XYZ file of C-alpha atoms in Angstrom:
569
model
C 4.093 16.153 9.683
C 4.815 13.386 12.085
C 3.547 10.087 10.928
C 3.256 10.118 7.188
C 5.749 12.452 5.595
C 7.167 11.702 2.212
C 10.782 12.386 1.572
C 13.569 12.239 -0.926
C 15.345 9.131 0.243
C 19.039 9.568 -0.068
C 20.507 6.517 1.538
C 23.476 7.253 3.671
C 24.434 3.926 5.153
C 26.675 4.212 8.192
C 28.823 1.177 8.306
C 29.676 1.667 11.961
C 28.360 0.050 15.095
C 26.900 1.902 17.966
C 30.164 1.751 19.780
C 32.151 3.746 22.273
C 33.402 7.084 21.044
C 37.140 7.197 20.453
C 38.779 9.683 22.840
C 41.373 10.376 20.186
C 39.312 11.430 17.176
C 35.668 11.344 18.274
C 34.628 8.674 15.782
C 32.723 5.437 16.214
C 34.352 2.067 15.722
C 33.063 0.522 12.483
C 30.792 -2.491 12.702
C 29.173 -5.187 10.575
C 25.827 -3.926 11.919
C 24.988 -1.029 9.596
C 23.603 2.283 10.804
C 21.423 4.366 8.479
C 20.578 8.038 8.919
C 19.748 11.223 7.006
C 17.192 9.669 4.743
C 15.776 12.042 2.161
C 12.986 11.614 -0.351
C 11.661 14.036 -2.903
C 9.102 13.549 -5.669
C 8.537 15.843 -8.629
C 6.002 14.506 -11.113
C 5.067 16.481 -14.194
C 1.338 15.954 -13.619
C 1.538 18.191 -10.545
C 3.861 20.715 -12.181
C 1.504 21.036 -15.147
C -1.654 21.070 -13.024
C -1.199 23.491 -10.112
C -4.064 23.692 -7.650
C -6.438 26.602 -7.743
C -8.673 27.932 -5.008
C -11.096 25.305 -3.746
C -9.272 22.307 -5.251
C -7.375 19.209 -4.138
C -5.492 16.383 -5.813
C -6.687 12.898 -6.704
C -5.479 10.308 -5.590
C -5.975 11.172 -1.935
C -3.386 8.548 -0.909
C -0.444 8.399 -3.316
C 1.610 5.214 -3.571
C 0.692 1.620 -2.802
C -2.485 2.014 -0.723
C -4.884 -0.369 -2.513
C -8.289 -1.865 -1.737
C -9.616 1.073 0.317
C -12.553 0.656 2.675
C -14.203 3.472 4.597
C -16.698 3.975 7.411
C -18.176 6.865 9.347
C -19.032 7.570 12.967
C -20.673 10.952 13.343
C -18.302 13.495 11.844
C -15.306 11.148 11.750
C -14.203 9.041 8.794
C -11.850 6.051 8.968
C -10.163 4.375 6.019
C -8.073 1.186 5.789
C -6.044 -0.374 2.957
C -4.370 -3.657 2.083
C -0.798 -4.154 3.290
C 0.073 -7.701 2.114
C 3.424 -8.773 3.696
C 4.117 -5.357 5.228
C 4.342 -5.179 9.028
C 2.605 -3.604 10.820
C -0.451 -4.249 8.653
C -3.653 -2.504 7.587
C -2.740 1.210 7.799
C -5.659 3.226 9.152
C -6.390 6.886 8.425
C -8.739 9.481 9.915
C -10.438 12.496 8.385
C -13.214 14.946 9.177
C -13.876 15.913 5.569
C -12.629 13.143 3.173
C -9.896 15.468 1.864
C -7.465 16.012 4.744
C -6.206 12.705 6.161
C -3.900 11.672 8.985
C -2.582 8.185 9.555
C -3.460 7.213 13.129
C -1.782 3.818 13.218
C -2.234 0.276 11.954
C -5.090 -2.091 12.711
C -2.767 -5.117 12.772
C 0.022 -3.647 14.863
C 1.156 -6.747 16.773
C 2.821 -9.937 15.493
C 0.072 -11.945 17.213
C -2.439 -10.385 14.775
C -0.549 -10.941 11.540
C 1.438 -14.006 10.455
C 3.122 -13.370 7.107
C 6.680 -14.616 7.715
C 6.705 -16.785 4.583
C 4.449 -14.764 2.272
C 5.434 -13.039 -0.950
C 5.290 -9.260 -1.096
C 1.839 -9.525 -2.735
C 0.654 -12.226 -0.336
C -0.535 -11.899 3.233
C -3.190 -9.447 4.343
C -5.473 -8.081 1.640
C -8.846 -6.453 0.975
C -9.783 -5.264 4.482
C -13.237 -3.841 5.142
C -13.909 -1.500 8.065
C -17.385 -1.007 9.569
C -18.946 0.797 12.517
C -21.772 -0.762 14.533
C -23.810 1.964 16.286
C -25.667 -0.620 18.383
C -22.565 -1.467 20.453
C -20.372 1.520 19.508
C -17.725 -0.822 18.108
C -15.504 -0.734 15.038
C -14.852 -3.926 13.091
C -12.334 -4.824 10.429
C -12.684 -8.069 8.508
C -9.983 -9.375 6.177
C -8.198 -12.409 4.796
C -4.686 -13.673 5.584
C -4.373 -17.419 6.151
C -8.098 -17.410 6.856
C -10.921 -14.916 7.125
C -11.071 -13.139 10.477
C -12.411 -10.143 12.339
C -10.686 -7.732 14.705
C -12.575 -5.063 16.640
C -11.919 -1.963 18.726
C -13.726 0.838 20.531
C -11.105 3.303 19.313
C -9.982 3.000 15.669
C -6.514 4.210 16.692
C -6.233 0.955 18.654
C -5.518 -1.287 20.256
C -7.514 -3.727 18.147
C -8.375 -7.219 19.343
C -6.558 -10.363 18.351
C -8.086 -12.022 15.273
C -11.387 -13.874 15.643
C -11.278 -16.627 12.953
C -14.385 -17.245 10.876
C -15.081 -20.565 9.215
C -15.921 -19.755 5.621
C -14.024 -19.953 2.353
C -13.508 -17.252 -0.215
C -12.009 -13.760 -0.001
C -12.888 -10.055 0.234
C -15.369 -10.220 3.133
C -17.202 -7.189 4.481
C -19.666 -6.597 7.324
C -23.039 -4.902 7.082
C -24.972 -3.780 10.193
C -28.676 -3.416 9.467
C -30.909 -0.946 11.308
C -32.830 -3.811 12.960
C -29.719 -4.852 14.902
C -28.813 -7.795 12.688
C -25.440 -8.131 10.977
C -24.318 -9.867 7.800
C -21.083 -10.846 6.079
C -20.794 -10.862 2.291
C -17.789 -12.225 0.419
C -16.466 -13.612 -2.845
C -16.610 -17.413 -3.108
C -16.251 -20.186 -5.672
C -19.431 -21.581 -7.258
C -20.408 -25.189 -6.629
C -19.552 -25.834 -10.249
C -17.502 -23.360 -12.229
C -18.946 -22.735 -15.683
C -16.132 -20.576 -17.077
C -12.763 -19.159 -16.073
C -13.325 -16.412 -13.542
C -16.808 -17.627 -12.585
C -17.325 -16.537 -8.962
C -20.250 -15.865 -6.648
C -21.147 -13.446 -3.862
C -22.261 -15.251 -0.725
C -23.944 -13.875 2.408
C -24.045 -15.105 6.009
C -25.845 -13.781 9.049
C -23.355 -12.745 11.738
C -23.953 -13.232 15.474
C -22.630 -9.980 16.937
C -22.941 -11.074 20.568
C -20.887 -14.247 20.072
C -18.719 -13.089 17.165
C -19.487 -16.018 14.919
C -21.427 -16.988 11.817
C -24.993 -18.188 12.210
C -24.808 -21.844 11.061
C -26.735 -22.623 7.902
C -27.448 -18.965 7.131
C -25.294 -18.821 3.983
C -26.904 -17.954 0.661
C -25.506 -17.165 -2.767
C -26.960 -13.754 -3.576
C -25.130 -13.173 -6.892
C -24.014 -15.943 -9.227
C -21.397 -14.921 -11.769
C -21.913 -11.163 -11.718
C -23.561 -8.841 -14.217
C -24.823 -10.018 -17.601
C -24.511 -13.715 -16.769
C -24.804 -14.722 -20.452
C -21.574 -12.832 -21.182
C -19.641 -14.890 -18.607
C -18.580 -12.043 -16.261
C -15.103 -12.286 -14.803
C -14.333 -12.424 -11.097
C -17.028 -10.589 -9.162
C -15.502 -9.660 -5.769
C -15.044 -7.026 -3.048
C -18.761 -6.792 -2.108
C -20.270 -4.123 0.160
C -23.911 -3.764 1.207
C -25.628 -0.426 1.900
C -29.167 0.468 2.882
C -30.534 3.577 1.199
C -34.142 4.793 1.143
C -35.310 1.415 2.430
C -33.583 -0.563 -0.338
C -30.525 -2.828 -0.058
C -27.693 -2.151 -2.475
C -24.876 -4.585 -3.191
C -21.813 -3.027 -4.814
C -18.975 -5.203 -6.146
C -15.821 -5.039 -8.205
C -15.842 -7.008 -11.454
C -13.441 -7.772 -14.287
C -10.256 -8.463 -12.305
C -7.952 -5.822 -10.834
C -6.232 -4.965 -14.144
C -7.312 -3.173 -17.286
C -10.904 -4.519 -17.185
C -11.514 -3.544 -13.563
C -14.875 -1.943 -12.806
C -17.518 -1.359 -10.152
C -21.057 -2.703 -10.499
C -24.189 -2.439 -8.356
C -27.299 -4.511 -7.585
C -30.470 -3.714 -5.602
C -33.051 -5.651 -3.559
C -36.053 -5.059 -1.317
C -34.703 -7.657 1.136
C -31.231 -8.192 2.523
C -30.994 -11.752 1.175
C -32.313 -10.740 -2.222
C -33.159 -11.375 -4.919
C -30.771 -8.719 -6.238
C -31.299 -7.138 -9.636
C -28.448 -5.442 -11.469
C -28.405 -1.803 -12.480
C -29.070 -1.335 -16.210
C -26.246 1.218 -16.324
C -23.494 -1.096 -15.016
C -20.619 -0.553 -14.693
C -20.958 2.577 -12.591
C -17.176 3.112 -12.424
C -14.479 2.009 -14.889
C -11.701 3.386 -17.088
C -11.550 0.367 -19.412
C -13.389 1.917 -22.366
C -11.062 4.878 -22.829
C -8.225 5.863 -25.160
C -5.106 4.036 -23.881
C -2.971 7.041 -24.847
C -5.024 9.616 -22.963
C -3.289 12.407 -21.059
C -2.691 11.995 -17.295
C -3.854 8.409 -17.591
C -5.639 6.777 -14.667
C -6.552 3.121 -15.107
C -7.760 -0.085 -13.427
C -10.408 1.787 -11.386
C -12.567 -0.336 -9.096
C -12.753 -2.027 -5.650
C -14.781 0.796 -4.141
C -16.608 1.682 -0.935
C -19.218 4.455 -0.522
C -19.898 6.804 2.383
C -22.032 9.885 2.980
C -19.865 13.004 3.132
C -19.957 15.943 5.532
C -21.921 17.956 2.959
C -24.715 15.373 2.742
C -23.532 14.088 -0.631
C -22.062 10.641 -1.223
C -18.461 9.813 -2.104
C -16.664 6.661 -3.161
C -13.092 5.637 -2.429
C -11.547 3.181 -4.871
C -8.249 1.900 -6.191
C -6.693 2.891 -9.507
C -3.220 3.229 -11.022
C -1.294 6.011 -12.725
C 1.134 4.365 -15.159
C 4.370 6.080 -16.178
C 5.477 6.953 -19.716
C 6.128 3.286 -20.541
C 2.779 2.248 -19.072
C 4.569 0.771 -16.054
C 2.807 0.499 -12.713
C 5.693 1.268 -10.353
C 3.757 3.244 -7.733
C 1.133 0.533 -7.364
C -2.600 0.778 -6.786
C -3.489 4.068 -5.091
C -6.574 5.357 -3.256
C -8.785 7.739 -5.240
C -11.987 9.609 -4.386
C -14.960 10.634 -6.535
C -18.386 12.095 -5.730
C -21.290 9.668 -6.108
C -24.692 10.873 -7.315
C -27.327 8.910 -5.399
C -30.232 11.247 -6.041
C -31.948 8.686 -8.235
C -32.654 4.983 -7.989
C -29.048 3.900 -8.579
C -25.739 5.302 -7.294
C -23.484 6.607 -10.086
C -19.872 7.768 -9.779
C -19.651 11.307 -11.110
C -17.219 11.280 -14.060
C -16.364 7.669 -13.237
C -16.676 6.497 -16.859
C -14.648 9.334 -18.434
C -10.939 10.060 -17.865
C -10.357 10.725 -14.178
C -8.747 14.104 -13.700
C -5.860 14.865 -11.288
C -7.817 17.702 -9.618
C -11.169 17.693 -7.805
C -13.313 20.474 -6.365
C -13.393 20.573 -2.579
C -16.658 19.579 -0.887
C -18.614 22.579 0.280
C -17.151 24.108 3.451
C -13.861 22.134 3.291
C -10.396 23.735 3.173
C -7.373 22.024 1.640
C -4.915 21.524 4.500
C -2.978 18.611 2.993
C 0.676 18.670 3.991
C -0.054 20.909 6.983
C -0.713 20.228 10.668
C 0.071 16.539 10.351
C -2.157 15.935 7.323
C -0.780 13.714 4.574
C 0.727 15.794 1.747
C -0.438 15.614 -1.841
C 1.208 16.381 -5.159
C 4.966 16.936 -5.236
C 6.656 16.961 -1.843
C 9.622 15.648 0.072
C 10.722 14.684 3.552
C 13.802 14.065 5.654
C 14.260 11.551 8.464
C 17.399 11.013 10.522
C 15.901 7.820 12.017
C 16.837 8.719 15.587
C 13.341 9.045 17.042
C 12.235 6.405 19.550
C 9.221 5.691 17.344
C 9.648 5.569 13.591
C 7.313 7.487 11.320
C 4.347 5.505 9.989
C 5.912 5.652 6.505
C 8.303 2.862 7.525
C 7.416 -0.823 7.636
C 9.132 -4.187 7.776
C 8.736 -6.984 5.270
C 7.280 -10.074 6.983
C 8.689 -8.934 10.329
C 8.413 -5.800 12.511
C 11.322 -3.403 12.129
C 12.042 -3.506 15.869
C 12.751 -7.236 15.559
C 15.743 -6.545 13.297
C 16.787 -2.997 14.190
C 17.077 -0.462 16.995
C 17.055 3.325 17.014
C 20.144 5.079 18.318
C 21.389 8.639 18.622
C 23.183 8.165 15.306
C 20.438 6.500 13.325
C 18.761 3.152 12.808
C 21.057 0.143 13.352
C 20.236 -3.213 11.777
C 21.121 -6.735 12.800
C 21.636 -8.566 9.475
C 20.014 -12.001 9.373
C 20.391 -15.159 7.292
C 17.769 -14.159 4.704
C 18.360 -12.075 1.611
C 16.082 -10.152 -0.709
C 15.502 -13.183 -2.977
C 13.864 -15.092 -0.098
C 10.188 -14.850 0.834
C 11.309 -14.652 4.426
C 11.680 -11.879 7.056
C 14.191 -9.311 5.821
C 16.485 -7.168 7.940
C 15.428 -3.818 6.611
C 13.063 -0.862 6.757
C 10.916 -0.014 3.741
C 8.773 2.816 2.430
C 6.537 3.219 -0.614
C 7.600 4.856 -3.863
C 5.149 7.751 -4.113
C 6.103 9.452 -7.372
C 7.237 8.376 -10.831
C 10.064 10.937 -10.712
C 11.763 10.870 -7.337
C 15.040 10.586 -5.451
C 15.657 8.489 -2.367
C 18.902 8.544 -0.430
C 20.409 7.619 2.888
C 23.709 7.791 4.728
C 25.214 4.522 5.916
C 28.017 3.550 8.259
C 29.093 -0.066 7.880
C 32.046 -2.457 7.541
C 31.186 -5.862 6.064
C 33.283 -8.819 7.249
C 33.166 -10.912 4.088
C 31.254 -11.422 0.823
C 28.249 -12.830 2.696
C 27.742 -9.426 4.361
C 26.004 -6.618 2.481
C 24.128 -3.474 3.417
C 22.752 -0.647 1.345
C 19.531 0.462 -0.305
C 17.136 -1.598 -2.383
C 14.108 -1.356 -4.668
C 11.775 -4.330 -4.352
C 8.556 -5.373 -6.033
C 9.002 -9.042 -5.115
C 11.691 -11.507 -4.107
C 12.162 -12.282 -7.816
C 12.087 -8.693 -9.079
C 14.286 -6.131 -7.330
C 17.472 -4.083 -7.284
C 20.139 -4.211 -4.552
C 22.747 -1.439 -4.260
C 25.214 -1.792 -1.413
C 28.615 -2.459 0.069
C 30.136 -5.900 0.524
C 33.585 -7.558 0.607
C 35.680 -9.374 -1.959
C 38.861 -10.752 -0.509
C 40.340 -7.988 1.599
C 38.699 -5.184 -0.376
C 35.397 -3.382 0.067
C 33.247 -3.344 -3.033
C 30.207 -1.413 -4.170
C 27.797 -3.592 -6.098
C 24.513 -3.168 -8.010
C 22.449 -6.308 -8.616
C 19.348 -6.661 -10.792
C 17.117 -9.610 -9.947
C 14.702 -10.156 -12.821
C 12.149 -12.939 -12.408
C 14.596 -14.857 -10.233
C 17.664 -14.387 -12.434
C 20.323 -12.362 -10.617
C 22.711 -10.216 -12.631
C 25.509 -7.954 -11.391
C 25.128 -4.874 -13.581
C 27.932 -2.916 -11.917
C 30.607 -3.531 -9.272
C 33.768 -1.711 -8.289
C 36.350 -1.699 -5.461
C 35.718 1.074 -2.977
C 38.260 3.295 -1.262
C 36.207 3.763 1.749
C 36.316 4.975 5.339
C 33.182 3.083 6.449
C 30.777 5.842 5.422
C 28.883 6.250 2.229
C 25.792 7.959 0.868
C 23.653 5.863 -1.465
C 20.943 7.204 -3.742
C 18.433 6.029 -6.310
C 16.752 8.556 -8.600
C 14.068 7.807 -11.140
C 12.914 9.771 -14.157
C 10.091 8.335 -16.219
C 11.002 4.632 -16.270
C 14.759 4.781 -15.646
C 16.379 4.296 -12.244
C 19.859 5.748 -11.716
C 21.897 4.541 -8.749
C 24.679 6.757 -7.406
C 26.963 7.159 -4.391
C 28.886 9.807 -2.507
C 31.989 9.557 -0.340
C 32.004 13.231 0.712
C 28.854 13.272 2.822
C 26.430 13.749 -0.043
C 28.019 16.851 -1.555
C 28.934 15.097 -4.795
C 27.242 12.005 -6.223
C 28.832 9.657 -8.748
C 26.589 7.604 -11.028
C 27.131 3.867 -10.623
C 26.460 1.937 -13.787
C 23.970 2.881 -16.459
C 20.329 3.812 -15.767
C 18.268 0.693 -15.112
C 14.775 -0.066 -16.383
C 11.833 0.128 -14.005
C 10.227 -2.801 -15.794
C 10.858 -5.351 -13.031
C 9.383 -2.980 -10.439
C 6.058 -2.848 -12.286
C 3.030 -5.079 -11.859
C 2.782 -5.802 -15.589
C 6.197 -7.525 -15.476
C 6.594 -8.637 -11.858
C 2.943 -9.551 -11.275
C 1.267 -9.206 -7.908
C -0.489 -6.239 -6.364
C 2.165 -3.951 -4.849
C 4.155 -1.006 -6.136
C 7.874 -0.482 -5.757
C 9.164 -0.309 -2.204
C 12.322 1.599 -1.316
C 14.378 0.219 1.508
C 17.325 0.290 3.855
C 18.533 -3.284 3.623
C 21.083 -5.615 5.195
C 21.867 -9.316 5.069
C 24.391 -11.856 6.350
C 23.551 -14.119 3.400
C 24.471 -11.966 0.425
C 24.216 -13.385 -3.084
C 25.197 -10.153 -4.904
C 28.819 -11.183 -5.403
C 31.024 -8.588 -7.182
C 32.565 -9.528 -10.513
């Protein structure tokens, strides 16, 4: 599967430059510009072992790992889905499906530096809550989102290229576009009230949008929801609005309760696009907040949804949720889930959206499960390998605050990095390539060739949730010796948990393996045949949202710096 395979990442960092082959022994002269190759990833979670698929079934979530804030649209028989990407570059991954089950990544909406400026943003800052829409009147796709400001990009082909951003002059976050059947268009978004009455008091505001001139219609803004549902109970943070027209009525669906344990989805209805909107008596229509916290195969934080009509004529909703590990840690981040939506009555209702969400769903009528085949994204337990020699890297890889090709180049021996003056504790562009942790139990490894010049040089693998919460495992110098070092950065406090001199011929394999909530780092000097544990198992606490904060899951990376602060003891 070309663009979205998942692999066991065994980090073999080649500490050699792309140099001239020695006529004497056929080796490459070592370099301070590390080369990585033979990356392997494999995930093996018990939920998939204990719940094998039967005939006519598929797994939920449909996108495992940190793919939050999903938005979906349809053109004919084609479905397109986008997710938040924060400080990842390229941004806004976009996926295509014919049936809502089998998905391929077809690129990124924000694929050029001119579209996305996140060079100084935290890992949970930058681009968030995109909304994708299709306008049948001009056969154009639109994505609206927030980075430094709210803006729109558009394209005839969702695979790109997409336009440069068109800034829009309104405050607030989580905008989305609605194209009415009379040719008019509207933007709805979360905004602050004129006067906040309680903590978390927000509004939903609507503007008319001038499609021909790509701008807001001046003076057209109206607050259509003030506070959220059950105003007298002081609802918290209504956001992520979408408008739909169904059987002649306008429906406004929003997230409410914040993106944590009280997250939910609520719905309102009106006879007119500008309202007034009345709330459904059965709100919320999706939430996991009322359930036993110790339930089996726990899914939580469900909300931030978007609805579309499926190929079978029924409705379906995509939404974010988490699957915490045994210690209730959120290391894989907010993932994209799917549930059927019953819209046969007056109000849409997520089927089984208020009871524990199960790991297995029935396939829509007429759909086959082809996940993991023919380029479709795999589900469940799976692995992948990548020698990083292809001219174009797989879509699984991304840079942090900078495109990978700005700090690295592909070669016949792997991916070679040019270390820069920033290190992992800086909210600045890092010299590295990153991929999402997909499973709770996994291994990630890579082979590296590298010779650091001094203690300011380091290359290796890393686990990062933020610049203040991460692990660095790599090779550096101390005096005239090479050293292997493991650093834990916890809320900004760096601690060397293990370091040791290395008898080393410029090649090493580095690995991180996780089981439940413990991360074991190990290395090999015999080409990956034998791994030696380095230090004790480390807690996954700092890689989890509940400790580190923010919105992302753990990211696994090939990392280098010329400004190392992981100094061996």
